[in-house]
Coordinates of N, CA and C in Angstrom, one line a residue:
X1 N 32.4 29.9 23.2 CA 32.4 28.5 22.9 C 32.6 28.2 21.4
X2 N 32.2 29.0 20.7 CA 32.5 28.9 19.2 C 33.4 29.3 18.5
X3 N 34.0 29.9 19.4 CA 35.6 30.3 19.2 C 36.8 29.3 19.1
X4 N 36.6 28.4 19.6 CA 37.0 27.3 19.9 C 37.3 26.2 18.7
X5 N 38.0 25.8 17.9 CA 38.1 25.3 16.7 C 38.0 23.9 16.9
X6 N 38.1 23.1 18.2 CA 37.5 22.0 18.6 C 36.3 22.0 18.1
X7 N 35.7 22.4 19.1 CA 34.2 22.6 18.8 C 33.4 22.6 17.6
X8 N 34.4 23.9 16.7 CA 33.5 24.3 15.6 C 33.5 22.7 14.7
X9 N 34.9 21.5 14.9 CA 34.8 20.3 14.1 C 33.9 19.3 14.2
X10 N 33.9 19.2 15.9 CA 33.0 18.6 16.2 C 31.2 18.9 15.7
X11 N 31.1 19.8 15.9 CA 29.6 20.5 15.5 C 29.7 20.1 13.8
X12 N 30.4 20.0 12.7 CA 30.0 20.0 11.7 C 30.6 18.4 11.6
X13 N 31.8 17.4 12.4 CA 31.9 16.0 11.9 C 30.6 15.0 12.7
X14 N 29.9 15.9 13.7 CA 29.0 14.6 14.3 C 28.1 14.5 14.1
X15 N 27.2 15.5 12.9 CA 26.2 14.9 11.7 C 26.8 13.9 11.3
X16 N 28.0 14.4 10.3 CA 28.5 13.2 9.1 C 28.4 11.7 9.6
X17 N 29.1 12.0 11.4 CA 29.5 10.4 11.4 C 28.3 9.4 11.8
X18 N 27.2 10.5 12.2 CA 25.9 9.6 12.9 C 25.3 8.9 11.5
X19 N 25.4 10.1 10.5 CA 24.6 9.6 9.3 C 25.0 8.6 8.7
X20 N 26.9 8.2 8.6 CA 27.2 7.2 8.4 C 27.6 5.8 9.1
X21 N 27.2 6.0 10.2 CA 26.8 5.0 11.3 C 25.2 4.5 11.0
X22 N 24.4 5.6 10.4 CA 23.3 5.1 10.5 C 23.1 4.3 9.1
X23 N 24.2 4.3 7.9 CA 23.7 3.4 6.4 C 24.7 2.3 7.3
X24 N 26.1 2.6 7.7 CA 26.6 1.4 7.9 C 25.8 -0.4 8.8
X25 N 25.0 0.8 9.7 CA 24.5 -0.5 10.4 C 23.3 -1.1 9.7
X26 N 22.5 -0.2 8.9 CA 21.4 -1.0 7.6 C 21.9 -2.0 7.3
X27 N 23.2 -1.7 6.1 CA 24.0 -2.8 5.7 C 24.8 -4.0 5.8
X28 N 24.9 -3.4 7.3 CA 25.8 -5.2 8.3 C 24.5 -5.8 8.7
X29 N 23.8 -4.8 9.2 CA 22.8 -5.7 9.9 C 21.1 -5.7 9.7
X30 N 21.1 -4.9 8.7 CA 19.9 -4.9 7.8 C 19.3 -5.9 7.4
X31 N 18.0 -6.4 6.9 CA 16.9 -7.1 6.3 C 16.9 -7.3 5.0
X32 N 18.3 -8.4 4.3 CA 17.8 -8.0 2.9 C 16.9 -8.4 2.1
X33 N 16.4 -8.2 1.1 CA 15.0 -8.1 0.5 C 15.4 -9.3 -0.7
X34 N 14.5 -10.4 -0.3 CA 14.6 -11.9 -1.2 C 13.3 -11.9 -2.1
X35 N 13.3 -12.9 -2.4 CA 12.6 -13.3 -3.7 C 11.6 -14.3 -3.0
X36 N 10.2 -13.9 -3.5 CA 9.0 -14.7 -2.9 C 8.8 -16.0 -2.9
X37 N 8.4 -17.0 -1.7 CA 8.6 -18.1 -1.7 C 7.7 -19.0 -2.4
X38 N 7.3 -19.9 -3.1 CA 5.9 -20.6 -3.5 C 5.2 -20.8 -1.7
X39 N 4.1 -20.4 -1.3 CA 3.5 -21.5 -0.3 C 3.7 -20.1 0.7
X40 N 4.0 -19.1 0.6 CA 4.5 -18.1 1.9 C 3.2 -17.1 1.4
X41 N 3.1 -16.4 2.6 CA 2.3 -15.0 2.7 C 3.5 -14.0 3.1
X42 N 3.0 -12.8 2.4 CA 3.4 -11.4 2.3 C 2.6 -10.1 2.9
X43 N 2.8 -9.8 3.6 CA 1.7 -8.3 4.2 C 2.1 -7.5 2.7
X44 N 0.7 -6.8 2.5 CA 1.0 -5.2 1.8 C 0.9 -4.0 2.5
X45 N 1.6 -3.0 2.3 CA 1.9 -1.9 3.0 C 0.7 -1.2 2.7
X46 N -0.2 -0.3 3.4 CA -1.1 1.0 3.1 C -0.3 1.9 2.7
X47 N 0.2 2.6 1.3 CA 0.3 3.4 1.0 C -0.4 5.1 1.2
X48 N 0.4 6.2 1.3 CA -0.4 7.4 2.0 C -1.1 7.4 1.2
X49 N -1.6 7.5 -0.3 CA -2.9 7.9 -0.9 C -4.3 7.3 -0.3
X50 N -4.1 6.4 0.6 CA -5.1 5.9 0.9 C -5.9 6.6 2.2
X51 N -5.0 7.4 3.3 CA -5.6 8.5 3.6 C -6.4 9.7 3.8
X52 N -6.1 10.0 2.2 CA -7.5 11.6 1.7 C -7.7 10.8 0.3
X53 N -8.6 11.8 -0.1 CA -9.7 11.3 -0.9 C -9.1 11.3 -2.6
X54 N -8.6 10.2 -2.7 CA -7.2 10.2 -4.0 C -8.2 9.6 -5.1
X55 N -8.6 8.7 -5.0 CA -9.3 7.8 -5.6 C -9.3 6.7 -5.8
X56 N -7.9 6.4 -5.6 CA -7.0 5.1 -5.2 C -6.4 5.2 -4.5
X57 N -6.2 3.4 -3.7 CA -5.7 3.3 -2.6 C -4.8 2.3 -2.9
X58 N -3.2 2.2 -3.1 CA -2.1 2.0 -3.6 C -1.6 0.9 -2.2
X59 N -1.7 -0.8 -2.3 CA -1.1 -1.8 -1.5 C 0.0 -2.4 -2.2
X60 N 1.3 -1.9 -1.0 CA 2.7 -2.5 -2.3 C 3.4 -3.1 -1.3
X61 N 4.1 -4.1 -1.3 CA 5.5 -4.6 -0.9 C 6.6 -4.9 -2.4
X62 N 7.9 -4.3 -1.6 CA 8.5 -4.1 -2.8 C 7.8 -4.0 -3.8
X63 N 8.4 -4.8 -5.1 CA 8.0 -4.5 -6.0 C 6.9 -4.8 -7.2
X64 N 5.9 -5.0 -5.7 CA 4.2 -6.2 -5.9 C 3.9 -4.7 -5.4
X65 N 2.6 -3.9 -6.3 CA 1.4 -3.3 -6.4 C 0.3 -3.9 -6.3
X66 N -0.3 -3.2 -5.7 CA -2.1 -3.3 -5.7 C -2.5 -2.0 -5.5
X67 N -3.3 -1.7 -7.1 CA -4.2 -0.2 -6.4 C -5.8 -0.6 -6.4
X68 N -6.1 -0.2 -5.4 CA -7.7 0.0 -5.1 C -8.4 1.5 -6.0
X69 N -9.7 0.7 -6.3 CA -10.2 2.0 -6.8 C -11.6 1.4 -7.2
X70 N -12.8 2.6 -7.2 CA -14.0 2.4 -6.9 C -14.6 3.1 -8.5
X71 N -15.5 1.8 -9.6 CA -15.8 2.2 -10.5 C -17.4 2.6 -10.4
X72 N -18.4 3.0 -11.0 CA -19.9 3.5 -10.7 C -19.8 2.5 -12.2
X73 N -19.9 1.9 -12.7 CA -20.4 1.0 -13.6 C -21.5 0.9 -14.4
X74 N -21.8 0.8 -15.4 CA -23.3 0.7 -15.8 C -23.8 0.0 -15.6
X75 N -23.4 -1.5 -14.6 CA -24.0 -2.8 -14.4 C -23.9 -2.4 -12.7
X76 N -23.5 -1.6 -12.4 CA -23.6 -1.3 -10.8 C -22.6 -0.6 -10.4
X77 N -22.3 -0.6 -9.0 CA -20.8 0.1 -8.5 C -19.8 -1.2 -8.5
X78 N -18.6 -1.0 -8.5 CA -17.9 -2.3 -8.4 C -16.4 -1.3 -7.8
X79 N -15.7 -2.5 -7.1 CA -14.5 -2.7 -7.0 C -13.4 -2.8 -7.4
X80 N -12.4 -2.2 -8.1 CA -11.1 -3.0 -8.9 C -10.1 -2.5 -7.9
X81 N -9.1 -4.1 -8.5 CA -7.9 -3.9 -7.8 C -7.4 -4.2 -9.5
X82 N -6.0 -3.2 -9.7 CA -4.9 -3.5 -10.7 C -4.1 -3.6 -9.9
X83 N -3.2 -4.5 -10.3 CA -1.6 -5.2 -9.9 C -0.9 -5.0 -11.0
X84 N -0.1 -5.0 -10.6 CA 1.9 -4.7 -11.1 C 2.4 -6.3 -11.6
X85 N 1.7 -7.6 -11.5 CA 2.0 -8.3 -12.1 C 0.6 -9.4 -11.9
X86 N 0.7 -10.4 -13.0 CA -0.4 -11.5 -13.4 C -0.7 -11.6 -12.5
X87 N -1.7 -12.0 -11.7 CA -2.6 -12.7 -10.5 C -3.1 -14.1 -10.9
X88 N -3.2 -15.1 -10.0 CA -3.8 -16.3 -10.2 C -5.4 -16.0 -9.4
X89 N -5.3 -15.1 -8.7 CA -6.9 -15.0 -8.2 C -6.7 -14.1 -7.1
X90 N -7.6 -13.4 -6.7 CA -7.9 -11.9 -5.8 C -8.8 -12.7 -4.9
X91 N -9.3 -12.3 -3.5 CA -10.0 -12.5 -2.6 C -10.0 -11.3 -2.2
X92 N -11.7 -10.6 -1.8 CA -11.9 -9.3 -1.3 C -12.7 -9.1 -0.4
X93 N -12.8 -8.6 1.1 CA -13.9 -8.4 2.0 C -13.8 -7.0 2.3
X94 N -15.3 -6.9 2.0 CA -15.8 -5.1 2.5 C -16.4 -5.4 4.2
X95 N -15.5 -4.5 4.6 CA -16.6 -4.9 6.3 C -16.5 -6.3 7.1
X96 N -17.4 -6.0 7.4 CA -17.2 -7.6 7.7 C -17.9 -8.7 7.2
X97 N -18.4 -8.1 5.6 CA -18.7 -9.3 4.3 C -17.9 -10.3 4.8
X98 N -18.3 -11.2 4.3 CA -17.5 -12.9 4.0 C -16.8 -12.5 2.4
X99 N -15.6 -13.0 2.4 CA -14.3 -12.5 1.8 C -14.9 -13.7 0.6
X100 N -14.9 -12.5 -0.7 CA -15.5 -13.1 -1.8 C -14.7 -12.9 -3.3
X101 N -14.7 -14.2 -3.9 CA -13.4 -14.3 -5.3 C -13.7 -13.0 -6.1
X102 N -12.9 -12.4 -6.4 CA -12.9 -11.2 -7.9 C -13.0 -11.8 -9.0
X103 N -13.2 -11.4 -10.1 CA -13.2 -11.6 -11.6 C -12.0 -10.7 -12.4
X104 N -11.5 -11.7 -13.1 CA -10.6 -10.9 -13.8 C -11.3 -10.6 -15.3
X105 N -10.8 -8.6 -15.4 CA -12.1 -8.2 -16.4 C -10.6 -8.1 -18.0
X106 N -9.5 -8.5 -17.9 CA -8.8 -8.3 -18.9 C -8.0 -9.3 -19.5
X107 N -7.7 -9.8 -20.2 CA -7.0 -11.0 -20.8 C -5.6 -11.2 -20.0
X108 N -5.2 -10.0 -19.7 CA -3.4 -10.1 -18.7 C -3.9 -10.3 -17.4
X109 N -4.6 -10.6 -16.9 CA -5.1 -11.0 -15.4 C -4.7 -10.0 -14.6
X110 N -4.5 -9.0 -14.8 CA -3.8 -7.7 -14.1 C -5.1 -6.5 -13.4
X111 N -6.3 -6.8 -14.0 CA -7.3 -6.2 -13.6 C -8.5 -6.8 -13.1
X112 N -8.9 -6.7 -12.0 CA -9.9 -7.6 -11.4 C -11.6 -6.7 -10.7
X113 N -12.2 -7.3 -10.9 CA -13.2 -6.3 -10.3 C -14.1 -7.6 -9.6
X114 N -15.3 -6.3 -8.5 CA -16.4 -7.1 -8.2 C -17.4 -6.4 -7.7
X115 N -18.8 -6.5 -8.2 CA -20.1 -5.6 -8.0 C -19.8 -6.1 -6.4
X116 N -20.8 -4.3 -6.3 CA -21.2 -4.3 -4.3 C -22.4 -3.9 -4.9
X117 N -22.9 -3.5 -3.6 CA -24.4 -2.7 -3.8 C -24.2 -1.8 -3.9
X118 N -23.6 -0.8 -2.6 CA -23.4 0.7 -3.0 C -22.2 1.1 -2.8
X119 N -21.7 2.2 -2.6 CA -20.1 2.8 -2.2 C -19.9 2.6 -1.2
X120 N -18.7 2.1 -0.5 CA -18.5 2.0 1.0 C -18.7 3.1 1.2
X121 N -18.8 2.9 3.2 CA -18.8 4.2 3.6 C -17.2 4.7 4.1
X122 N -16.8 5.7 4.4 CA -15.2 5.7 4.8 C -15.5 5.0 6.1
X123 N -15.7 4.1 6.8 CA -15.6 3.3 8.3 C -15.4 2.4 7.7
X124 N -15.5 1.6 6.6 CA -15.4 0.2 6.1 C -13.9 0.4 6.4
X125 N -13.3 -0.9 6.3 CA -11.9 -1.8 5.5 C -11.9 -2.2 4.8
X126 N -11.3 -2.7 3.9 CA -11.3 -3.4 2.6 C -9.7 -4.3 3.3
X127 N -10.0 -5.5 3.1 CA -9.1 -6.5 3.4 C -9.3 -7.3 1.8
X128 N -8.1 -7.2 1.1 CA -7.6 -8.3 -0.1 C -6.6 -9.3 0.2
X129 N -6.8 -10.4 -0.7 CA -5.6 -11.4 -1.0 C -5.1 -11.6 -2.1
X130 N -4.3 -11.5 -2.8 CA -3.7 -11.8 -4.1 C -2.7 -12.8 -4.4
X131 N -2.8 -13.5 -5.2 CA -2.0 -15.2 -4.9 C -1.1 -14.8 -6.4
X132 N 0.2 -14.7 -6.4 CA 1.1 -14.8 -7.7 C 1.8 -15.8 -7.6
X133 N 2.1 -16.3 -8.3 CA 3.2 -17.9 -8.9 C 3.0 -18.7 -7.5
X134 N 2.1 -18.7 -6.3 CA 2.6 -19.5 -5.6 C 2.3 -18.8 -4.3
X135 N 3.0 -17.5 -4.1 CA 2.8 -16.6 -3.5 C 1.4 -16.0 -3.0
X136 N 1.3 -16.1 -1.5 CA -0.1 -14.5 -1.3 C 0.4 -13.4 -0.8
X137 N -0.3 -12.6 -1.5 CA 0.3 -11.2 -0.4 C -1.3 -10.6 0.4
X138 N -1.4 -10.5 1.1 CA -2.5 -9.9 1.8 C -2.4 -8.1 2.3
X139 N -3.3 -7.6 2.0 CA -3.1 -6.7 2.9 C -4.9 -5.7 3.1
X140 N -4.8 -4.7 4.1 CA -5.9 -3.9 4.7 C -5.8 -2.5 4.2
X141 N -6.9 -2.2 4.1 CA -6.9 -0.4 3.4 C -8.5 0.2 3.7
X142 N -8.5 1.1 4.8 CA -9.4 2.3 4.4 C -9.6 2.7 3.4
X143 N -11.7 2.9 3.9 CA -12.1 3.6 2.4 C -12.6 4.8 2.1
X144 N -11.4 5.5 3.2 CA -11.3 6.6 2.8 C -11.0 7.8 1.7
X145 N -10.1 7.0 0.8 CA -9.6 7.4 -0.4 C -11.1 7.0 -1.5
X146 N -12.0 7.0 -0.8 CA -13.4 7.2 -2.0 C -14.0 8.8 -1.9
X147 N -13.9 8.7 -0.6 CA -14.4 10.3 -1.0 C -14.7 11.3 -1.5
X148 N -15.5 12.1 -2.0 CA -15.0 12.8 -3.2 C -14.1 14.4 -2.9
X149 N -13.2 14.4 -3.4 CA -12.7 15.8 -3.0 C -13.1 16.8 -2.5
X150 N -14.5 17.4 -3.1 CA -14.5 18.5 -1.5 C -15.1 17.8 -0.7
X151 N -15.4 16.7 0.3 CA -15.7 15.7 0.8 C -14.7 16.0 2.1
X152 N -13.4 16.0 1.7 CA -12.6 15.6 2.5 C -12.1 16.1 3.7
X153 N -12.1 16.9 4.7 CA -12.3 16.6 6.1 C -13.2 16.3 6.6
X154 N -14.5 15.6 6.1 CA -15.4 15.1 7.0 C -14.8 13.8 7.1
X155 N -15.4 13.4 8.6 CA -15.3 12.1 8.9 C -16.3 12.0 9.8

């Protein structure tokens, strides 16, 4: 069968042509990626660092960030989210807390925190809202990524 010089073209052109069947049809019929509306909501994606014990848990659509991360503070444990751009205001629920405003702890409104009592446990969710020019983007993240490194296959 491989003797066959048919064959041998076929076997090496019907990668090429699937792969470029597979950008062509992105690009005719693809989702292209606009510019956020005033007054609209945005899901954020769970990035993989939020599955093992990273330290941060990274919520992005395009080219909007949010990382999670868990500070031990001298005023208590607290919460921060930093963003990739200014925020008008953060909303944050642990569990099934009642979803409560952040504080922004830096003059560029890019860093936001909020006292808890203690460290989630990994079974929590962490559900945020972030509002920019107009814009929310929302999104959900395990708190898994608190963990501490050798910590990590328990569950």
């Amino acid at each position: 069968m491989f003797t066959n010089k048919h064959v041998i073209i076929a076997v090496i052109v019907a990668p090429i042509l699937s792969i470029l069947a597979w950008f062509a049809v992105g690009n005719f019929i693809g989702e292209e990626p606009t510019v956020a509306q005033p007054g609209q909501s945005y899901p954020l994606v769970e990035k993989s660092n939020c599955r093992y014990p990273s330290g941060v848990c990274d919520l992005a659509n395009e080219d909007f960030k949010l990382g999670l991360s868990y500070d031990d503070a001298v005023s208590g444990p607290q919460l921060v989210v930093r963003a990739s751009h200014p925020l008008e205001g953060v909303v944050l629920s642990l569990g099934v807390a009642e979803p409560t405003a952040m504080r922004a702890t830096d003059g560029q409104v890019l860093e936001w925190r909020i006292a808890i009592a203690e460290k989630p446990t990994p079974d929590l969710r962490i559900r945020v809202v972030a509002r920019v020019a107009g814009s929310s983007y929302y999104g959900e993240a395990g708190t898994l990524f608190l963990l501490p490194k050798d910590r990590q296959w328990e569950r």
